[in-house]
PDB file of C-alpha atoms in Angstrom:
ATOM      1  CA  UNK A   1      10.476   7.839  31.561  1.00  0.00           C
ATOM      2  CA  UNK A   2       9.269   6.419  28.258  1.00  0.00           C
ATOM      3  CA  UNK A   3      10.243   8.584  25.304  1.00  0.00           C
ATOM      4  CA  UNK A   4       9.732   8.212  21.572  1.00  0.00           C
ATOM      5  CA  UNK A   5      11.351  10.868  19.399  1.00  0.00           C
ATOM      6  CA  UNK A   6      10.735  10.924  15.658  1.00  0.00           C
ATOM      7  CA  UNK A   7      12.989  12.646  13.144  1.00  0.00           C
ATOM      8  CA  UNK A   8      13.711  12.711   9.433  1.00  0.00           C
ATOM      9  CA  UNK A   9      10.653  14.490   8.119  1.00  0.00           C
ATOM     10  CA  UNK A  10      10.813  17.288   5.597  1.00  0.00           C
ATOM     11  CA  UNK A  11       9.867  18.486   2.158  1.00  0.00           C
ATOM     12  CA  UNK A  12      10.341  15.998  -0.671  1.00  0.00           C
ATOM     13  CA  UNK A  13       9.293  15.986  -4.306  1.00  0.00           C
ATOM     14  CA  UNK A  14       6.752  13.495  -5.646  1.00  0.00           C
ATOM     15  CA  UNK A  15       8.530  10.262  -6.485  1.00  0.00           C
ATOM     16  CA  UNK A  16      11.231  10.959  -3.942  1.00  0.00           C
ATOM     17  CA  UNK A  17      12.358   9.096  -0.855  1.00  0.00           C
ATOM     18  CA  UNK A  18      12.691   9.797   2.831  1.00  0.00           C
ATOM     19  CA  UNK A  19      13.763   7.822   5.888  1.00  0.00           C
ATOM     20  CA  UNK A  20      12.085   8.451   9.206  1.00  0.00           C
ATOM     21  CA  UNK A  21      13.579   7.444  12.549  1.00  0.00           C
ATOM     22  CA  UNK A  22      12.054   6.943  15.973  1.00  0.00           C
ATOM     23  CA  UNK A  23      14.486   6.877  18.893  1.00  0.00           C
ATOM     24  CA  UNK A  24      13.152   5.028  21.922  1.00  0.00           C
ATOM     25  CA  UNK A  25      14.225   5.280  25.539  1.00  0.00           C
ATOM     26  CA  UNK A  26      12.941   4.503  29.012  1.00  0.00           C
ATOM     27  CA  UNK A  27      11.754   0.968  28.247  1.00  0.00           C
ATOM     28  CA  UNK A  28      13.036  -2.344  26.903  1.00  0.00           C
ATOM     29  CA  UNK A  29      12.664  -1.542  23.212  1.00  0.00           C
ATOM     30  CA  UNK A  30      13.424  -5.073  22.046  1.00  0.00           C
ATOM     31  CA  UNK A  31      10.374  -6.404  23.910  1.00  0.00           C
ATOM     32  CA  UNK A  32       7.844  -4.267  22.063  1.00  0.00           C
ATOM     33  CA  UNK A  33       6.159  -4.263  18.711  1.00  0.00           C
ATOM     34  CA  UNK A  34       6.293  -0.834  17.131  1.00  0.00           C
ATOM     35  CA  UNK A  35       3.938   1.001  14.793  1.00  0.00           C
ATOM     36  CA  UNK A  36       3.894   3.981  12.482  1.00  0.00           C
ATOM     37  CA  UNK A  37       0.646   5.970  12.350  1.00  0.00           C
ATOM     38  CA  UNK A  38       0.098   9.032  10.177  1.00  0.00           C
ATOM     39  CA  UNK A  39      -2.223  12.003  10.182  1.00  0.00           C
ATOM     40  CA  UNK A  40      -2.774  14.134   7.102  1.00  0.00           C
ATOM     41  CA  UNK A  41      -3.346  17.849   7.785  1.00  0.00           C
ATOM     42  CA  UNK A  42      -6.743  18.319   9.402  1.00  0.00           C
ATOM     43  CA  UNK A  43      -7.577  14.620   9.101  1.00  0.00           C
ATOM     44  CA  UNK A  44      -7.777  11.585  11.376  1.00  0.00           C
ATOM     45  CA  UNK A  45      -5.324   8.915  12.454  1.00  0.00           C
ATOM     46  CA  UNK A  46      -4.383   6.188   9.995  1.00  0.00           C
ATOM     47  CA  UNK A  47      -2.277   3.150  10.812  1.00  0.00           C
ATOM     48  CA  UNK A  48       0.655   2.715   8.408  1.00  0.00           C
ATOM     49  CA  UNK A  49       2.893  -0.153   9.468  1.00  0.00           C
ATOM     50  CA  UNK A  50       3.935  -2.449  12.292  1.00  0.00           C
ATOM     51  CA  UNK A  51       6.997  -4.528  13.141  1.00  0.00           C
ATOM     52  CA  UNK A  52       7.315  -7.230  15.746  1.00  0.00           C
ATOM     53  CA  UNK A  53       9.870  -7.127  18.527  1.00  0.00           C
ATOM     54  CA  UNK A  54      12.729  -8.861  16.723  1.00  0.00           C
ATOM     55  CA  UNK A  55      12.015  -7.412  13.295  1.00  0.00           C
ATOM     56  CA  UNK A  56      11.085 -10.724  11.686  1.00  0.00           C
ATOM     57  CA  UNK A  57       7.470  -9.832  10.909  1.00  0.00           C
ATOM     58  CA  UNK A  58       6.036  -6.705   9.368  1.00  0.00           C
ATOM     59  CA  UNK A  59       2.618  -5.457   8.239  1.00  0.00           C
ATOM     60  CA  UNK A  60       1.597  -2.563   6.033  1.00  0.00           C
ATOM     61  CA  UNK A  61      -1.480  -0.604   5.092  1.00  0.00           C
ATOM     62  CA  UNK A  62      -2.513  -1.284   1.496  1.00  0.00           C
ATOM     63  CA  UNK A  63      -1.893   2.366   0.646  1.00  0.00           C
ATOM     64  CA  UNK A  64       1.854   2.058   1.357  1.00  0.00           C
ATOM     65  CA  UNK A  65       2.550  -1.603   0.603  1.00  0.00           C
ATOM     66  CA  UNK A  66       5.452  -1.986  -1.800  1.00  0.00           C
ATOM     67  CA  UNK A  67       6.596   1.613  -1.253  1.00  0.00           C
ATOM     68  CA  UNK A  68       7.336   1.814   2.490  1.00  0.00           C
ATOM     69  CA  UNK A  69       9.603  -0.441   4.548  1.00  0.00           C
ATOM     70  CA  UNK A  70       9.579  -0.630   8.317  1.00  0.00           C
ATOM     71  CA  UNK A  71      12.655  -1.838  10.158  1.00  0.00           C
ATOM     72  CA  UNK A  72      14.311  -1.609  13.553  1.00  0.00           C
ATOM     73  CA  UNK A  73      17.731  -1.736  15.171  1.00  0.00           C
ATOM     74  CA  UNK A  74      17.321  -3.081  18.683  1.00  0.00           C
ATOM     75  CA  UNK A  75      20.967  -2.376  19.497  1.00  0.00           C
ATOM     76  CA  UNK A  76      20.319   1.298  18.793  1.00  0.00           C
ATOM     77  CA  UNK A  77      16.766   1.348  20.215  1.00  0.00           C
ATOM     78  CA  UNK A  78      15.587   2.866  16.954  1.00  0.00           C
ATOM     79  CA  UNK A  79      12.659   2.275  14.617  1.00  0.00           C
ATOM     80  CA  UNK A  80      12.771   3.279  10.951  1.00  0.00           C
ATOM     81  CA  UNK A  81      10.378   3.901   8.085  1.00  0.00           C
ATOM     82  CA  UNK A  82      11.902   3.975   4.626  1.00  0.00           C
ATOM     83  CA  UNK A  83       9.484   5.748   2.289  1.00  0.00           C
ATOM     84  CA  UNK A  84       9.936   5.515  -1.483  1.00  0.00           C
ATOM     85  CA  UNK A  85       7.899   6.653  -4.493  1.00  0.00           C
ATOM     86  CA  UNK A  86       6.295   9.306  -2.341  1.00  0.00           C
ATOM     87  CA  UNK A  87       3.000  10.822  -3.404  1.00  0.00           C
ATOM     88  CA  UNK A  88       1.177  13.995  -2.438  1.00  0.00           C
ATOM     89  CA  UNK A  89      -1.270  11.901  -0.439  1.00  0.00           C
ATOM     90  CA  UNK A  90       1.584  10.723   1.803  1.00  0.00           C
ATOM     91  CA  UNK A  91       1.808  14.252   3.231  1.00  0.00           C
ATOM     92  CA  UNK A  92       1.182  13.864   6.943  1.00  0.00           C
ATOM     93  CA  UNK A  93       2.582  13.927  10.437  1.00  0.00           C
ATOM     94  CA  UNK A  94       4.080  10.517  11.103  1.00  0.00           C
ATOM     95  CA  UNK A  95       3.963   9.151  14.647  1.00  0.00           C
ATOM     96  CA  UNK A  96       5.632   6.095  16.108  1.00  0.00           C
ATOM     97  CA  UNK A  97       3.895   4.214  18.914  1.00  0.00           C
ATOM     98  CA  UNK A  98       4.782   1.189  20.989  1.00  0.00           C
ATOM     99  CA  UNK A  99       2.718  -1.940  21.491  1.00  0.00           C
ATOM    100  CA  UNK A 100       2.851  -4.759  24.030  1.00  0.00           C
ATOM    101  CA  UNK A 101      -0.688  -6.063  24.242  1.00  0.00           C
ATOM    102  CA  UNK A 102       0.347  -8.716  26.729  1.00  0.00           C
ATOM    103  CA  UNK A 103       1.152  -5.916  29.160  1.00  0.00           C
ATOM    104  CA  UNK A 104      -1.885  -3.818  28.215  1.00  0.00           C
ATOM    105  CA  UNK A 105       0.537  -1.407  26.574  1.00  0.00           C
ATOM    106  CA  UNK A 106      -0.984  -1.248  23.113  1.00  0.00           C
ATOM    107  CA  UNK A 107      -0.350   2.224  21.627  1.00  0.00           C
ATOM    108  CA  UNK A 108       0.122   3.594  25.155  1.00  0.00           C
ATOM    109  CA  UNK A 109       3.004   5.895  24.227  1.00  0.00           C
ATOM    110  CA  UNK A 110       3.391   7.999  21.100  1.00  0.00           C
ATOM    111  CA  UNK A 111       6.141  10.250  19.833  1.00  0.00           C
ATOM    112  CA  UNK A 112       5.647  13.923  19.032  1.00  0.00           C
ATOM    113  CA  UNK A 113       5.510  13.238  15.310  1.00  0.00           C
ATOM    114  CA  UNK A 114       7.540  14.335  12.296  1.00  0.00           C
ATOM    115  CA  UNK A 115       5.999  16.172   9.353  1.00  0.00           C
ATOM    116  CA  UNK A 116       6.443  14.891   5.818  1.00  0.00           C
ATOM    117  CA  UNK A 117       5.406  17.160   2.969  1.00  0.00           C
ATOM    118  CA  UNK A 118       5.373  15.754  -0.555  1.00  0.00           C
ATOM    119  CA  UNK A 119       5.205  18.591  -3.018  1.00  0.00           C
ATOM    120  CA  UNK A 120       6.939  19.978  -6.073  1.00  0.00           C
TER     121      UNK A 120
ATOM    122  CA  UNK B   1     -10.866  -4.507   7.227  1.00  0.00           C
ATOM    123  CA  UNK B   2     -12.784  -3.502  10.339  1.00  0.00           C
ATOM    124  CA  UNK B   3     -14.583  -0.195   9.955  1.00  0.00           C
ATOM    125  CA  UNK B   4     -14.921   1.926  13.078  1.00  0.00           C
ATOM    126  CA  UNK B   5     -17.776   4.436  13.018  1.00  0.00           C
ATOM    127  CA  UNK B   6     -17.957   7.215  15.599  1.00  0.00           C
ATOM    128  CA  UNK B   7     -20.853   9.518  16.400  1.00  0.00           C
ATOM    129  CA  UNK B   8     -21.295  12.350  16.701  1.00  0.00           C
ATOM    130  CA  UNK B   9     -18.405  13.797  14.733  1.00  0.00           C
ATOM    131  CA  UNK B  10     -18.858  17.165  16.420  1.00  0.00           C
ATOM    132  CA  UNK B  11     -19.796  17.541  20.072  1.00  0.00           C
ATOM    133  CA  UNK B  12     -20.402  21.000  21.581  1.00  0.00           C
ATOM    134  CA  UNK B  13     -20.700  20.706  25.349  1.00  0.00           C
ATOM    135  CA  UNK B  14     -21.260  23.172  28.169  1.00  0.00           C
ATOM    136  CA  UNK B  15     -18.640  23.138  30.917  1.00  0.00           C
ATOM    137  CA  UNK B  16     -19.682  20.845  33.750  1.00  0.00           C
ATOM    138  CA  UNK B  17     -22.141  18.921  31.588  1.00  0.00           C
ATOM    139  CA  UNK B  18     -21.763  15.268  30.577  1.00  0.00           C
ATOM    140  CA  UNK B  19     -20.656  14.089  27.147  1.00  0.00           C
ATOM    141  CA  UNK B  20     -20.928  10.776  25.368  1.00  0.00           C
ATOM    142  CA  UNK B  21     -19.256   9.430  22.220  1.00  0.00           C
ATOM    143  CA  UNK B  22     -20.351   6.269  20.436  1.00  0.00           C
ATOM    144  CA  UNK B  23     -18.065   3.931  18.502  1.00  0.00           C
ATOM    145  CA  UNK B  24     -19.345   1.012  16.465  1.00  0.00           C
ATOM    146  CA  UNK B  25     -17.275  -1.649  14.750  1.00  0.00           C
ATOM    147  CA  UNK B  26     -18.221  -3.562  11.609  1.00  0.00           C
ATOM    148  CA  UNK B  27     -17.470  -6.862  13.366  1.00  0.00           C
ATOM    149  CA  UNK B  28     -17.317  -8.043  16.951  1.00  0.00           C
ATOM    150  CA  UNK B  29     -14.079  -6.993  18.624  1.00  0.00           C
ATOM    151  CA  UNK B  30     -13.908  -9.995  20.958  1.00  0.00           C
ATOM    152  CA  UNK B  31     -10.544 -11.689  20.414  1.00  0.00           C
ATOM    153  CA  UNK B  32      -9.878 -15.414  20.690  1.00  0.00           C
ATOM    154  CA  UNK B  33      -8.324 -14.844  24.144  1.00  0.00           C
ATOM    155  CA  UNK B  34     -11.611 -13.425  25.407  1.00  0.00           C
ATOM    156  CA  UNK B  35     -10.378  -9.834  25.526  1.00  0.00           C
ATOM    157  CA  UNK B  36     -11.833  -6.954  23.543  1.00  0.00           C
ATOM    158  CA  UNK B  37      -9.118  -4.690  22.177  1.00  0.00           C
ATOM    159  CA  UNK B  38     -10.932  -1.379  21.940  1.00  0.00           C
ATOM    160  CA  UNK B  39      -8.989   1.742  22.914  1.00  0.00           C
ATOM    161  CA  UNK B  40      -9.908   5.407  23.235  1.00  0.00           C
ATOM    162  CA  UNK B  41      -7.485   8.261  22.544  1.00  0.00           C
ATOM    163  CA  UNK B  42      -7.614  12.010  23.078  1.00  0.00           C
ATOM    164  CA  UNK B  43      -5.701  14.425  20.888  1.00  0.00           C
ATOM    165  CA  UNK B  44      -5.429  18.074  21.823  1.00  0.00           C
ATOM    166  CA  UNK B  45      -4.666  20.580  19.041  1.00  0.00           C
ATOM    167  CA  UNK B  46      -1.018  20.401  18.055  1.00  0.00           C
ATOM    168  CA  UNK B  47      -0.314  17.411  20.286  1.00  0.00           C
ATOM    169  CA  UNK B  48       0.176  13.689  19.888  1.00  0.00           C
ATOM    170  CA  UNK B  49      -2.655  11.308  20.721  1.00  0.00           C
ATOM    171  CA  UNK B  50      -2.861  10.155  24.321  1.00  0.00           C
ATOM    172  CA  UNK B  51      -4.438   6.853  25.273  1.00  0.00           C
ATOM    173  CA  UNK B  52      -7.258   7.219  27.793  1.00  0.00           C
ATOM    174  CA  UNK B  53      -8.919   3.809  27.882  1.00  0.00           C
ATOM    175  CA  UNK B  54      -7.746   0.321  26.919  1.00  0.00           C
ATOM    176  CA  UNK B  55      -9.676  -2.920  26.555  1.00  0.00           C
ATOM    177  CA  UNK B  56     -13.032  -1.096  26.561  1.00  0.00           C
ATOM    178  CA  UNK B  57     -13.143   0.154  30.129  1.00  0.00           C
ATOM    179  CA  UNK B  58      -9.685   0.359  31.721  1.00  0.00           C
ATOM    180  CA  UNK B  59      -8.481   3.880  32.442  1.00  0.00           C
ATOM    181  CA  UNK B  60      -4.829   4.670  31.871  1.00  0.00           C
ATOM    182  CA  UNK B  61      -2.729   6.006  34.713  1.00  0.00           C
ATOM    183  CA  UNK B  62      -3.352   9.694  35.295  1.00  0.00           C
ATOM    184  CA  UNK B  63      -6.659   9.764  33.430  1.00  0.00           C
ATOM    185  CA  UNK B  64      -9.324  11.482  35.548  1.00  0.00           C
ATOM    186  CA  UNK B  65     -12.128   9.270  36.794  1.00  0.00           C
ATOM    187  CA  UNK B  66     -14.675  11.475  35.022  1.00  0.00           C
ATOM    188  CA  UNK B  67     -13.723   9.448  31.928  1.00  0.00           C
ATOM    189  CA  UNK B  68     -15.286   6.014  31.571  1.00  0.00           C
ATOM    190  CA  UNK B  69     -15.536   3.446  28.811  1.00  0.00           C
ATOM    191  CA  UNK B  70     -18.143   0.786  28.309  1.00  0.00           C
ATOM    192  CA  UNK B  71     -19.607  -1.551  25.731  1.00  0.00           C
ATOM    193  CA  UNK B  72     -19.194  -4.962  24.219  1.00  0.00           C
ATOM    194  CA  UNK B  73     -19.150  -6.764  20.910  1.00  0.00           C
ATOM    195  CA  UNK B  74     -19.588  -4.027  18.321  1.00  0.00           C
ATOM    196  CA  UNK B  75     -20.949  -1.101  20.363  1.00  0.00           C
ATOM    197  CA  UNK B  76     -18.791   1.029  22.624  1.00  0.00           C
ATOM    198  CA  UNK B  77     -19.134   4.337  24.453  1.00  0.00           C
ATOM    199  CA  UNK B  78     -16.798   6.882  25.989  1.00  0.00           C
ATOM    200  CA  UNK B  79     -18.416   9.056  28.630  1.00  0.00           C
ATOM    201  CA  UNK B  80     -17.203  12.183  30.360  1.00  0.00           C
ATOM    202  CA  UNK B  81     -19.236  12.815  33.487  1.00  0.00           C
ATOM    203  CA  UNK B  82     -18.499  16.549  33.724  1.00  0.00           C
ATOM    204  CA  UNK B  83     -16.648  18.223  30.883  1.00  0.00           C
ATOM    205  CA  UNK B  84     -13.741  20.478  31.788  1.00  0.00           C
ATOM    206  CA  UNK B  85     -11.918  22.974  29.579  1.00  0.00           C
ATOM    207  CA  UNK B  86      -8.904  20.667  29.206  1.00  0.00           C
ATOM    208  CA  UNK B  87     -11.110  18.002  27.600  1.00  0.00           C
ATOM    209  CA  UNK B  88     -11.378  19.857  24.281  1.00  0.00           C
ATOM    210  CA  UNK B  89      -9.865  18.171  21.261  1.00  0.00           C
ATOM    211  CA  UNK B  90     -10.552  15.113  19.166  1.00  0.00           C
ATOM    212  CA  UNK B  91     -11.399  11.674  20.534  1.00  0.00           C
ATOM    213  CA  UNK B  92     -10.681   8.503  18.570  1.00  0.00           C
ATOM    214  CA  UNK B  93     -11.624   4.902  19.136  1.00  0.00           C
ATOM    215  CA  UNK B  94      -9.300   2.226  17.760  1.00  0.00           C
ATOM    216  CA  UNK B  95      -9.568  -1.535  17.432  1.00  0.00           C
ATOM    217  CA  UNK B  96      -6.655  -3.884  17.948  1.00  0.00           C
ATOM    218  CA  UNK B  97      -8.499  -7.195  17.609  1.00  0.00           C
ATOM    219  CA  UNK B  98      -8.595  -7.859  13.866  1.00  0.00           C
ATOM    220  CA  UNK B  99      -5.233  -6.825  12.471  1.00  0.00           C
ATOM    221  CA  UNK B 100      -3.709  -5.861  10.207  1.00  0.00           C
ATOM    222  CA  UNK B 101      -4.784  -3.194   9.796  1.00  0.00           C
ATOM    223  CA  UNK B 102      -5.368  -1.553  13.148  1.00  0.00           C
ATOM    224  CA  UNK B 103      -8.217   0.855  12.464  1.00  0.00           C
ATOM    225  CA  UNK B 104      -9.377   4.110  13.986  1.00  0.00           C
ATOM    226  CA  UNK B 105     -12.717   5.857  14.039  1.00  0.00           C
ATOM    227  CA  UNK B 106     -13.043   9.147  12.148  1.00  0.00           C
ATOM    228  CA  UNK B 107     -12.674  11.175  15.335  1.00  0.00           C
ATOM    229  CA  UNK B 108     -15.116  13.230  17.402  1.00  0.00           C
ATOM    230  CA  UNK B 109     -14.283  16.873  17.960  1.00  0.00           C
ATOM    231  CA  UNK B 110     -15.328  18.059  21.400  1.00  0.00           C
ATOM    232  CA  UNK B 111     -15.633  21.803  21.894  1.00  0.00           C
ATOM    233  CA  UNK B 112     -16.942  24.007  24.666  1.00  0.00           C
ATOM    234  CA  UNK B 113     -20.191  25.851  23.949  1.00  0.00           C
TER     235      UNK B 113
END
């Protein structure tokens, strides 16, 4: 069974840092691109970042570029999102999702999300 | 960036009646490989999004056949033939053709009248 389990969310002050994790199981993690998508309270889904299967290529939304870093450890089947210089507008539930468009598995599984609150 | 525009944003429907959601993209979503990477997701309150439809019209495993997707180019539609109580929530379209970024529609909230 495919599972994605996010962790690491919490309350952080503006300007602070946080590291999110997404533990994957039930599939060959190293074969998939992975994404982070966020959802501010009461708002819609917004794509944040993506990493290719071996970690050599990354992409970011303009709103987080230079502040967030996506990475992965294929030996540990884990995806990360390092978030620095956090702002109030980064408050959201952060989801990880897998992607293998060649297998028609683009965003077909999502984690349960982890809540990040940026507030003083 | 590709802008995805959904309508309506709010959709009150009577149980057993059909429902339709439109999604329009600011550019054609046909990729160089000939595929159109347009997905539909359903998010129930307090839950993660669930993919319903991929590449315009392909239903995911376990998705009831009352859900169907159609369209081409820049205009796409999600239809529910007979709405059931479990269909409430927010529906999003998302394009995966012109990336980054991957972009979502604003969401359509379906509720039961």
